[in-house]
Amino acid sequence: MMALSLSEPGLLLSSLLGVPVLLFLFVLGYAATFHSHRVDGTKVPPGSFWLFPWIGETLHALSLPPQEFFNQKTKKYGITFSTHVMGTPTILSSDVELTKTVYQQTNKLFDLALPSTTASILGKESLFFMKADIHKKVRNLIKVPFSVKELESFIPSIDRTCQNVTASWKNQEQIRVYHEAKKYVLNIAWNYLITIDTQSYPYMDKMLEDVPGATQIEKLAHLYFTTQSGMMALPFRIPGLKYYKALNSRKKIQEVLKQVIADRRSGEVECKDFLQSLLLPMEDGSLLTDDQVMDNIFTLLGASDVTTSTCLVWMVKNIHENPKVYKDMKAELDAIKKSKPEGELLTLEDLKKMTITTWTMNETLRMINVVGWFFGRTSDKDVQIKDVAIPKNWVIGLTHMFHLDERYFPEPEKFNPYRFEKTPMPFTFTPFGQGCRTCPGKDLARFEILTFFYHLITNYSWEPVEPNEGTCWHPFPHPEHLHPVKLTPRHLGDN
Ligand code: HEM
């Protein structure tokens, strides 16, 4: 048999020519495979998957604000289109009816689609990954502590935390709003979860002695932030890398929580907090395991932190850029402060009076999708909803882009809280989702946000240090430099 040698010029040439041809054929086949996907004869929505498998259009999408990517695609393909992002073929849509149906079919036809790193950081027993049956039982269990009735007794704790955080700004000429907002939200979350402000945990000092931070809550916050930064990182367990550090911090928090849970189960310590309600029997009499309890504590920390602090920072920015809104909020909040005896904490009745502040929160949530670019659903079966084919294992992304549709919100690019004087059309304003997985923390978030602006506006005025600060859009939208502002203390009646 004659051996082939690449040293032969003809063979070398044809080999070199062969590589691009093979590559071309591969890419053609790859693209054709996606475009030919059908469910019951219906083709997937039009779109493009770009050239390379796995990467798809990810880099292009991440290089733009979500709205711009969406506008580009919508112009070309319509309001429902196919793409390939984050390693998965994906359908994105701003169609209200389609979104509503996907929400209604969640836990029936669809499960949540989240990155695998999120799963390993939050834990596989997280509410996010629970299947229909257990999900329903746990949602029923947490319904009580998240109800307005129960949260009402937590308002003083939110108020005290807010006063501490805002008082700490007195000696600072400048703060970074996003950083402060995160600190505030996380302190509330830990108090809500395990009553750390009034309950003593002596063993934590030893367990957390090598963790940076002056107090137990600061140490827990430090560990949590390290954990969180691994959620969207590449999943390499290599010392020094974000994901590795995140898993180590998670382990440390778990050790602490194990001890806290053991004390509660033994009846030695009893508090009126979220952890205590997770230890109650579910409707069928069964109890959550320690792992389930711990994973759901991580879930609440993660779900409350990014969302609420993102809303807070954009609200601060929006209010400053809209003097009429600022003036009206100031009048509203000053009036509430004037009506209260000195030192009295906020009540539910006070929060209910914050109408313009609530509209401003809604308008901020309308304009910025604080949960990130989109969150997805996926199915292990082919699904067809009206004329949209969703093949199995594809992701259907819920983008909430209809918040920016002029048919539902005229002049959608304009920040106009007063539009919320009228209730939006059904299913067109859904910052907290819909259906069986609607955000359970929405009232807690609302109370935190209203309290924050009550103390900010009645105690300070502020000027942004960088009026033209850019925006980082991914994974969660925030001002590029965490929004540094200069604060000036103000007294009631001051402009
Ligand atoms: C402005 C603040 C917030 C916004 C905009 C927000 C929004 C959302 C959205 C859109 C979802 C997904 C719903 C779905 O998949 O259908 C969600 C889920 C969730 N949120 Fe929130 N959230 C906020 C604050 C909070 C807070 C403060 C907590 C808890 C302390 C919380 C806990 C959760 C949990 C546990 C889930 C998962 C629910 C499930 O899968 O059953 N969120 N949130």
Coordinates of C-alpha atoms and ligand atoms in Angstrom, one line a residue:
M1 CA 0.0 0.0 0.0
M2 CA 1.3 3.4 -0.9
A3 CA 1.7 5.8 2.1
L4 CA 0.2 9.3 1.6
S5 CA 2.5 12.2 2.4
L6 CA 1.5 15.8 3.0
S7 CA 4.9 16.7 1.5
E8 CA 3.4 16.1 -1.9
P9 CA 2.4 19.6 -3.2
G10 CA -0.9 18.5 -4.8
L11 CA -2.0 16.6 -1.8
L12 CA -1.1 19.4 0.6
L13 CA -3.1 21.9 -1.5
S14 CA -6.1 19.7 -1.7
S15 CA -5.9 19.1 2.1
L16 CA -5.7 22.9 2.7
L17 CA -8.6 23.5 0.4
G18 CA -10.5 20.7 2.1
V19 CA -10.5 22.2 5.6
P20 CA -12.5 25.3 4.7
V21 CA -14.9 23.3 2.5
L22 CA -15.5 20.8 5.4
L23 CA -15.9 23.7 7.8
F24 CA -18.3 25.4 5.4
L25 CA -20.4 22.2 5.0
F26 CA -20.4 21.7 8.8
V27 CA -21.6 25.2 9.5
L28 CA -24.2 24.9 6.7
G29 CA -25.5 21.6 8.1
Y30 CA -25.5 23.1 11.6
A31 CA -27.5 26.2 10.6
A32 CA -29.9 24.1 8.5
T33 CA -30.5 21.7 11.4
F34 CA -31.8 24.6 13.5
H35 CA -33.8 26.3 10.8
S36 CA -35.5 23.0 9.9
H37 CA -36.8 22.3 13.5
R38 CA -40.5 21.8 13.5
V39 CA -43.2 20.8 16.0
D40 CA -46.2 19.2 14.4
G41 CA -45.3 20.7 11.1
T42 CA -44.8 24.2 12.4
K43 CA -41.4 25.7 11.9
V44 CA -39.5 27.4 14.7
P45 CA -39.8 31.2 14.5
P46 CA -37.4 32.9 12.0
G47 CA -34.0 34.0 13.3
S48 CA -30.4 33.4 13.0
F49 CA -28.0 31.2 15.0
W50 CA -24.8 32.7 13.6
L51 CA -22.0 30.5 12.6
F52 CA -20.5 28.6 15.5
P53 CA -22.2 26.0 17.7
W54 CA -22.3 26.8 21.4
I55 CA -21.2 30.5 21.0
G56 CA -24.0 31.3 18.6
E57 CA -25.0 34.9 18.9
T58 CA -24.0 35.2 22.6
L59 CA -21.1 37.7 22.0
H60 CA -23.2 39.9 19.8
A61 CA -26.1 39.9 22.2
L62 CA -23.9 40.6 25.3
S63 CA -22.2 43.5 23.5
L64 CA -25.5 45.5 23.3
P65 CA -28.1 46.7 25.7
P66 CA -30.8 44.0 25.7
Q67 CA -33.3 46.4 24.2
E68 CA -31.1 47.2 21.2
F69 CA -30.4 43.5 20.5
F70 CA -34.1 42.9 20.7
N71 CA -35.0 45.9 18.4
Q72 CA -32.5 44.8 15.8
K73 CA -34.0 41.3 15.8
T74 CA -37.6 42.4 15.9
K75 CA -37.1 44.7 12.9
K76 CA -35.7 41.7 10.9
Y77 CA -37.8 38.8 12.1
G78 CA -40.8 40.1 14.1
I79 CA -41.6 40.1 17.9
T80 CA -40.9 36.4 18.3
F81 CA -37.6 35.1 16.9
S82 CA -35.1 32.3 17.3
T83 CA -31.5 32.8 18.2
H84 CA -28.7 30.8 19.9
V85 CA -27.4 32.3 23.2
M86 CA -25.6 31.0 26.3
G87 CA -25.0 27.6 24.6
T88 CA -28.7 26.9 23.9
P89 CA -31.1 27.5 21.0
T90 CA -33.5 30.1 22.3
I91 CA -36.8 31.7 21.3
L92 CA -37.2 35.3 22.5
S93 CA -40.5 37.1 22.3
S94 CA -42.2 40.3 23.4
D95 CA -45.7 38.9 22.7
V96 CA -48.0 39.3 25.7
E97 CA -50.2 36.4 24.8
L98 CA -47.3 34.0 24.3
T99 CA -45.6 35.1 27.5
K100 CA -48.9 34.6 29.4
T101 CA -49.3 31.1 28.1
V102 CA -45.7 30.2 29.0
Y103 CA -46.3 31.4 32.5
Q104 CA -49.6 29.5 32.7
Q105 CA -47.9 26.3 31.5
T106 CA -45.0 26.6 34.0
N107 CA -44.8 23.5 36.2
K108 CA -47.0 21.7 33.7
L109 CA -45.3 21.9 30.3
F110 CA -42.3 24.0 31.3
D111 CA -39.6 24.1 34.0
L112 CA -37.2 26.9 34.8
A113 CA -34.0 27.1 32.7
L114 CA -31.1 28.5 34.7
P115 CA -27.3 28.2 34.2
S116 CA -25.7 25.1 35.8
T117 CA -23.4 27.4 37.9
T118 CA -26.5 28.9 39.5
A119 CA -27.7 25.5 40.4
S120 CA -24.5 24.5 42.2
I121 CA -24.3 27.8 44.1
L122 CA -28.0 28.0 45.1
G123 CA -28.2 24.3 45.6
K124 CA -30.3 21.6 43.8
E125 CA -33.0 21.8 46.4
S126 CA -33.6 25.4 45.7
L127 CA -37.2 26.5 45.0
F128 CA -36.0 27.5 41.5
F129 CA -35.3 23.8 40.6
M130 CA -38.1 22.1 42.4
K131 CA -40.6 20.2 40.3
A132 CA -44.3 20.9 40.4
D133 CA -45.4 18.8 43.4
I134 CA -42.8 19.8 45.9
H135 CA -42.7 23.3 44.5
K136 CA -46.3 23.8 45.3
K137 CA -45.9 22.4 48.9
V138 CA -43.0 24.7 49.6
R139 CA -44.7 27.7 48.1
N140 CA -47.7 27.0 50.4
L141 CA -45.3 26.9 53.3
I142 CA -43.7 30.3 52.6
K143 CA -47.0 31.9 51.7
V144 CA -47.6 32.9 55.3
P145 CA -44.2 34.6 56.2
F146 CA -44.3 36.5 52.9
S147 CA -47.9 37.7 53.3
V148 CA -48.5 41.4 53.9
K149 CA -50.1 40.5 57.3
E150 CA -46.9 38.8 58.6
L151 CA -44.6 41.2 56.9
E152 CA -46.3 44.1 58.7
S153 CA -44.6 43.1 61.9
F154 CA -41.2 43.1 60.1
I155 CA -41.5 46.8 59.0
P156 CA -39.8 48.1 62.2
S157 CA -36.8 45.9 61.5
I158 CA -36.6 47.2 57.9
D159 CA -36.9 50.7 59.2
R160 CA -34.1 50.2 61.9
T161 CA -31.8 48.7 59.3
C162 CA -32.4 51.5 56.9
Q163 CA -31.8 54.1 59.6
N164 CA -28.5 52.5 60.5
V165 CA -27.4 52.4 56.9
T166 CA -28.4 55.9 56.1
A167 CA -27.0 57.3 59.4
S168 CA -23.6 55.7 58.4
W169 CA -23.5 58.2 55.4
K170 CA -23.4 61.2 57.7
N171 CA -19.6 61.2 57.8
Q172 CA -19.1 60.3 54.2
E173 CA -19.0 62.9 51.6
Q174 CA -19.6 60.4 48.8
I175 CA -21.2 57.0 48.6
R176 CA -21.6 54.4 45.9
V177 CA -25.4 53.9 45.7
Y178 CA -25.3 50.3 44.3
H179 CA -22.9 49.2 47.0
E180 CA -24.9 50.8 49.8
A181 CA -28.2 49.4 48.4
K182 CA -26.7 45.9 48.4
K183 CA -25.5 46.3 52.0
Y184 CA -29.0 47.4 53.0
V185 CA -30.9 44.7 51.2
L186 CA -28.6 42.0 52.5
N187 CA -28.8 43.1 56.1
I188 CA -32.6 43.0 55.8
A189 CA -32.4 39.5 54.2
W190 CA -30.3 38.1 57.0
N191 CA -32.6 39.6 59.7
Y192 CA -35.6 38.3 57.9
L193 CA -34.1 34.8 57.6
I194 CA -32.5 34.3 61.0
T195 CA -33.2 37.4 63.1
I196 CA -29.5 38.2 63.4
D197 CA -30.0 41.7 64.7
T198 CA -31.6 40.7 68.0
Q199 CA -30.8 36.9 68.4
S200 CA -27.3 36.1 69.6
Y201 CA -25.2 33.4 67.9
P202 CA -22.0 33.1 70.0
Y203 CA -20.6 30.1 68.0
M204 CA -20.5 32.1 64.8
D205 CA -17.6 34.2 66.1
K206 CA -15.4 31.1 66.2
M207 CA -16.7 29.7 62.9
L208 CA -16.3 33.0 61.0
E209 CA -13.1 34.2 62.7
D210 CA -11.0 34.2 59.5
V211 CA -13.7 36.0 57.4
P212 CA -13.3 39.7 56.8
G213 CA -15.9 42.0 58.5
A214 CA -16.4 43.7 61.9
T215 CA -19.7 42.1 62.8
Q216 CA -21.4 38.7 62.2
I217 CA -23.7 40.2 59.6
E218 CA -20.7 41.8 57.8
K219 CA -18.9 38.5 57.7
L220 CA -22.0 36.7 56.4
A221 CA -22.5 39.4 53.8
H222 CA -18.9 39.0 52.7
L223 CA -19.3 35.2 52.3
Y224 CA -22.5 35.7 50.5
F225 CA -21.0 38.2 48.0
T226 CA -18.2 35.8 47.2
T227 CA -20.8 33.1 46.7
Q228 CA -22.8 35.2 44.4
S229 CA -19.9 36.2 42.2
G230 CA -19.5 32.6 41.3
M231 CA -23.0 32.2 40.0
M232 CA -22.3 33.5 36.5
A233 CA -18.6 32.4 36.4
L234 CA -17.1 29.7 34.4
P235 CA -17.5 26.4 36.3
F236 CA -13.8 25.7 37.0
R237 CA -12.9 24.3 40.4
I238 CA -9.4 25.8 40.3
P239 CA -8.1 27.6 43.5
G240 CA -8.1 31.3 43.1
L241 CA -10.9 31.4 40.5
K242 CA -14.3 32.9 41.3
Y243 CA -16.3 29.7 41.1
Y244 CA -13.9 27.9 43.4
K245 CA -14.0 30.7 46.0
A246 CA -17.8 30.8 45.7
L247 CA -18.2 27.1 46.5
N248 CA -15.9 27.5 49.5
S249 CA -17.9 30.4 50.8
R250 CA -21.1 28.5 50.3
K251 CA -19.6 25.7 52.4
K252 CA -18.8 28.1 55.2
I253 CA -22.3 29.6 55.2
Q254 CA -23.7 26.0 55.2
E255 CA -21.7 25.1 58.3
V256 CA -23.1 28.1 60.2
L257 CA -26.7 27.4 59.0
K258 CA -26.5 23.8 60.0
Q259 CA -25.8 24.8 63.6
V260 CA -28.6 27.4 63.5
I261 CA -31.0 24.9 62.1
A262 CA -30.0 22.3 64.7
D263 CA -30.7 24.8 67.6
R264 CA -34.1 25.6 66.1
R265 CA -35.1 21.9 65.6
S266 CA -34.1 21.1 69.2
G267 CA -36.4 23.8 70.4
E268 CA -33.6 25.5 72.3
V269 CA -34.0 28.7 70.2
E270 CA -37.3 30.0 68.8
C271 CA -37.7 33.1 66.7
K272 CA -40.4 34.6 64.6
D273 CA -38.6 34.6 61.3
F274 CA -38.4 32.9 57.9
L275 CA -36.3 30.0 59.0
Q276 CA -38.7 29.1 61.8
S277 CA -41.5 28.9 59.2
L278 CA -39.4 26.7 56.9
L279 CA -39.2 24.2 59.8
L280 CA -43.0 23.8 60.1
P281 CA -44.7 20.7 58.7
M282 CA -46.0 21.0 55.1
E283 CA -49.6 20.3 54.2
D284 CA -49.0 16.5 54.1
G285 CA -47.3 16.6 57.5
S286 CA -43.7 16.1 56.1
L287 CA -40.8 18.4 57.0
L288 CA -38.2 19.9 54.8
T289 CA -34.7 18.4 55.1
D290 CA -31.8 20.4 56.3
D291 CA -30.5 20.6 52.7
Q292 CA -33.8 21.9 51.5
V293 CA -33.9 24.5 54.2
M294 CA -30.3 25.6 53.5
D295 CA -30.7 25.7 49.7
N296 CA -33.8 27.9 50.1
I297 CA -32.0 30.3 52.4
F298 CA -29.4 30.7 49.6
T299 CA -32.2 31.1 47.1
L300 CA -33.9 33.9 49.1
L301 CA -30.6 35.7 49.6
G302 CA -29.8 35.5 45.8
A303 CA -33.3 36.3 44.7
S304 CA -33.7 39.4 46.9
D305 CA -30.3 40.9 46.6
V306 CA -29.7 41.6 43.0
T307 CA -33.3 42.5 42.1
T308 CA -34.0 44.9 44.9
S309 CA -30.7 46.7 44.9
T310 CA -30.8 47.1 41.1
C311 CA -34.2 48.7 41.4
L312 CA -32.9 51.0 44.2
V313 CA -29.9 52.3 42.2
W314 CA -31.9 53.0 39.0
M315 CA -34.6 54.7 41.0
V316 CA -32.0 57.0 42.6
K317 CA -30.7 57.9 39.2
N318 CA -34.1 58.4 37.6
I319 CA -35.4 60.6 40.4
H320 CA -32.4 62.9 40.1
E321 CA -32.8 63.2 36.4
N322 CA -36.5 64.1 36.8
P323 CA -36.9 67.2 39.0
K324 CA -40.7 67.1 39.1
V325 CA -40.8 63.5 40.3
Y326 CA -38.2 64.4 42.9
K327 CA -40.2 67.4 44.1
D328 CA -43.4 65.4 44.3
M329 CA -41.8 62.5 46.2
K330 CA -40.2 64.9 48.6
A331 CA -43.6 66.5 49.3
E332 CA -45.1 63.1 49.8
L333 CA -42.4 61.7 52.1
D334 CA -41.8 65.0 54.1
A335 CA -45.6 65.1 54.8
I336 CA -45.5 61.5 56.3
K337 CA -42.4 62.4 58.4
K338 CA -44.1 65.6 59.7
S339 CA -47.2 63.6 60.7
K340 CA -45.2 61.3 62.9
P341 CA -44.0 61.8 66.5
E342 CA -40.1 62.1 66.6
G343 CA -38.5 58.7 66.6
E344 CA -41.6 56.6 65.7
L345 CA -40.9 53.8 63.3
L346 CA -42.7 53.5 60.0
T347 CA -45.9 51.5 59.8
L348 CA -47.9 49.8 57.1
E349 CA -50.3 52.8 57.1
D350 CA -47.3 55.1 56.3
L351 CA -46.1 52.9 53.5
K352 CA -49.6 52.8 52.0
K353 CA -49.5 56.6 51.8
M354 CA -46.5 56.5 49.5
T355 CA -48.4 56.7 46.2
I356 CA -46.0 58.7 44.0
T357 CA -43.0 56.7 45.4
T358 CA -44.8 53.5 44.5
W359 CA -45.5 54.8 40.9
T360 CA -41.8 55.7 40.7
M361 CA -40.8 52.2 41.7
N362 CA -43.2 50.7 39.1
E363 CA -41.9 53.0 36.4
T364 CA -38.3 52.0 37.2
L365 CA -39.2 48.3 37.1
R366 CA -41.0 48.9 33.8
M367 CA -37.9 50.5 32.1
I368 CA -35.2 48.2 33.5
N369 CA -35.6 44.5 33.7
V370 CA -33.9 44.0 37.0
V371 CA -33.8 40.2 36.8
G372 CA -31.4 40.5 33.9
W373 CA -31.8 40.2 30.1
F374 CA -34.3 37.4 30.3
F375 CA -35.2 34.4 32.4
G376 CA -36.1 31.2 30.7
R377 CA -38.3 28.1 30.6
T378 CA -37.6 24.8 28.9
S379 CA -39.4 21.6 28.3
D380 CA -38.4 18.0 27.8
K381 CA -41.1 17.7 25.1
D382 CA -41.8 19.5 21.9
V383 CA -44.4 22.2 22.6
Q384 CA -46.5 24.2 20.3
I385 CA -48.3 27.4 21.4
K386 CA -50.5 28.8 18.7
D387 CA -48.2 29.3 15.8
V388 CA -45.0 29.1 17.7
A389 CA -43.0 25.8 17.8
I390 CA -40.8 25.3 20.8
P391 CA -38.7 22.2 20.3
K392 CA -37.7 20.1 23.4
N393 CA -34.7 21.4 25.3
W394 CA -34.8 24.8 23.7
V395 CA -35.2 27.8 25.9
I396 CA -38.1 30.2 25.7
G397 CA -36.9 33.5 27.2
L398 CA -39.3 35.7 29.1
T399 CA -38.0 39.2 28.3
H400 CA -40.8 41.5 29.5
M401 CA -40.0 43.6 26.4
F402 CA -43.7 44.5 26.2
H403 CA -42.9 46.9 29.1
L404 CA -41.4 49.0 26.3
D405 CA -44.1 48.6 23.7
E406 CA -45.8 51.9 22.9
R407 CA -49.2 50.1 22.4
Y408 CA -49.3 49.5 26.2
F409 CA -47.1 52.3 27.4
P410 CA -47.2 55.4 25.2
E411 CA -43.7 57.1 24.8
P412 CA -42.2 54.1 26.4
E413 CA -38.6 55.6 26.5
K414 CA -39.9 58.5 28.7
F415 CA -39.6 58.1 32.5
N416 CA -43.1 59.0 33.6
P417 CA -44.3 57.5 36.9
Y418 CA -47.6 59.3 36.6
R419 CA -48.7 56.8 33.9
F420 CA -49.3 54.4 36.8
E421 CA -52.2 56.5 38.0
K422 CA -54.1 54.2 35.7
T423 CA -53.7 50.4 36.1
P424 CA -51.8 49.0 33.1
M425 CA -53.7 46.5 30.8
P426 CA -53.8 43.0 32.2
F427 CA -50.6 41.0 31.7
T428 CA -48.7 44.0 30.2
F429 CA -46.8 44.9 33.4
T430 CA -45.2 41.9 35.0
P431 CA -41.9 42.8 36.7
F432 CA -42.5 40.1 39.4
G433 CA -43.6 37.4 36.9
Q434 CA -47.0 35.7 36.8
G435 CA -48.6 32.4 37.8
C436 CA -47.4 29.7 40.1
R437 CA -43.8 31.1 40.2
T438 CA -44.7 34.8 40.7
C439 CA -42.1 36.4 43.0
P440 CA -43.0 35.5 46.6
G441 CA -40.9 38.4 47.9
K442 CA -42.6 41.2 46.0
D443 CA -44.2 42.8 49.0
L444 CA -41.0 42.5 51.0
A445 CA -39.2 44.2 48.1
R446 CA -41.8 47.0 48.0
F447 CA -41.5 47.7 51.7
E448 CA -37.7 47.8 51.5
I449 CA -37.8 50.2 48.5
L450 CA -40.3 52.6 50.0
T451 CA -38.5 52.7 53.3
F452 CA -35.2 53.4 51.6
F453 CA -36.6 56.4 49.8
Y454 CA -38.3 57.7 52.9
H455 CA -35.0 57.9 54.7
L456 CA -32.9 59.0 51.7
I457 CA -35.2 61.8 50.7
T458 CA -36.1 63.2 54.1
N459 CA -32.5 63.2 55.3
Y460 CA -30.3 64.0 52.2
S461 CA -30.2 65.6 48.9
W462 CA -27.7 64.2 46.4
E463 CA -25.7 65.0 43.2
P464 CA -24.2 62.3 40.9
V465 CA -20.4 62.5 40.7
E466 CA -20.5 61.2 37.2
P467 CA -23.6 62.5 35.4
N468 CA -22.6 60.6 32.2
E469 CA -21.8 57.3 33.9
G470 CA -22.2 54.3 31.5
T471 CA -24.2 51.2 32.1
C472 CA -23.1 47.5 32.5
W473 CA -26.0 45.5 31.1
H474 CA -25.0 42.0 31.9
P475 CA -25.6 39.8 33.9
F476 CA -27.7 42.4 35.7
P477 CA -28.0 46.0 34.6
H478 CA -26.2 48.5 36.8
P479 CA -24.4 51.9 36.5
E480 CA -20.8 51.2 35.5
H481 CA -19.2 52.7 38.6
L482 CA -21.9 51.7 41.0
H483 CA -23.3 55.3 40.9
P484 CA -21.2 57.5 43.1
V485 CA -23.1 60.5 44.6
K486 CA -22.3 63.4 46.8
L487 CA -24.7 63.7 49.7
T488 CA -25.8 66.9 51.5
P489 CA -27.8 66.4 54.8
R490 CA -31.2 68.0 54.7
H491 CA -33.8 68.9 57.3
L492 CA -37.6 68.8 56.9
G493 CA -38.7 71.8 54.9
D494 CA -35.3 72.3 53.2
N495 CA -35.4 72.3 49.4
Ligands
HEM1 C1 -37.6 44.5 42.9 C2 -37.4 43.3 43.5 C3 -37.8 42.0 42.8 C4 -38.1 41.7 41.6 C5 -38.4 42.6 40.4 C6 -38.3 40.2 41.5 C7 -38.7 39.5 40.4 C8 -38.8 38.2 40.3 C9 -39.2 37.5 39.1 C10 -39.4 38.1 37.7 C11 -39.2 36.1 39.4 C12 -39.4 35.0 38.5 C13 -40.8 34.6 38.4 C14 -41.0 33.4 37.5 O1 -40.0 32.6 37.3 O2 -42.1 33.3 37.0 C15 -38.8 36.0 40.8 C16 -38.8 34.8 41.5 C17 -38.4 34.7 42.8 N1 -38.2 35.8 43.7 FE1 -38.2 37.8 43.3 N2 -38.0 39.7 42.7 C18 -37.7 40.7 43.6 C19 -37.4 40.6 44.9 C20 -37.4 39.5 45.7 C21 -37.2 39.4 47.1 C22 -37.0 40.6 48.0 C23 -37.3 38.0 47.4 C24 -37.2 37.3 48.8 C25 -36.7 37.8 49.9 C26 -37.5 37.3 46.2 C27 -37.7 35.9 46.1 C28 -37.9 35.2 45.0 C29 -38.0 33.8 44.9 C30 -37.7 32.8 46.0 C31 -38.3 33.5 43.6 C32 -38.5 32.1 43.0 C33 -40.0 31.7 43.0 C34 -40.3 30.3 42.5 O3 -39.6 29.8 41.6 O4 -41.4 29.8 42.9 N3 -37.6 38.2 45.1 N4 -38.6 37.3 41.4

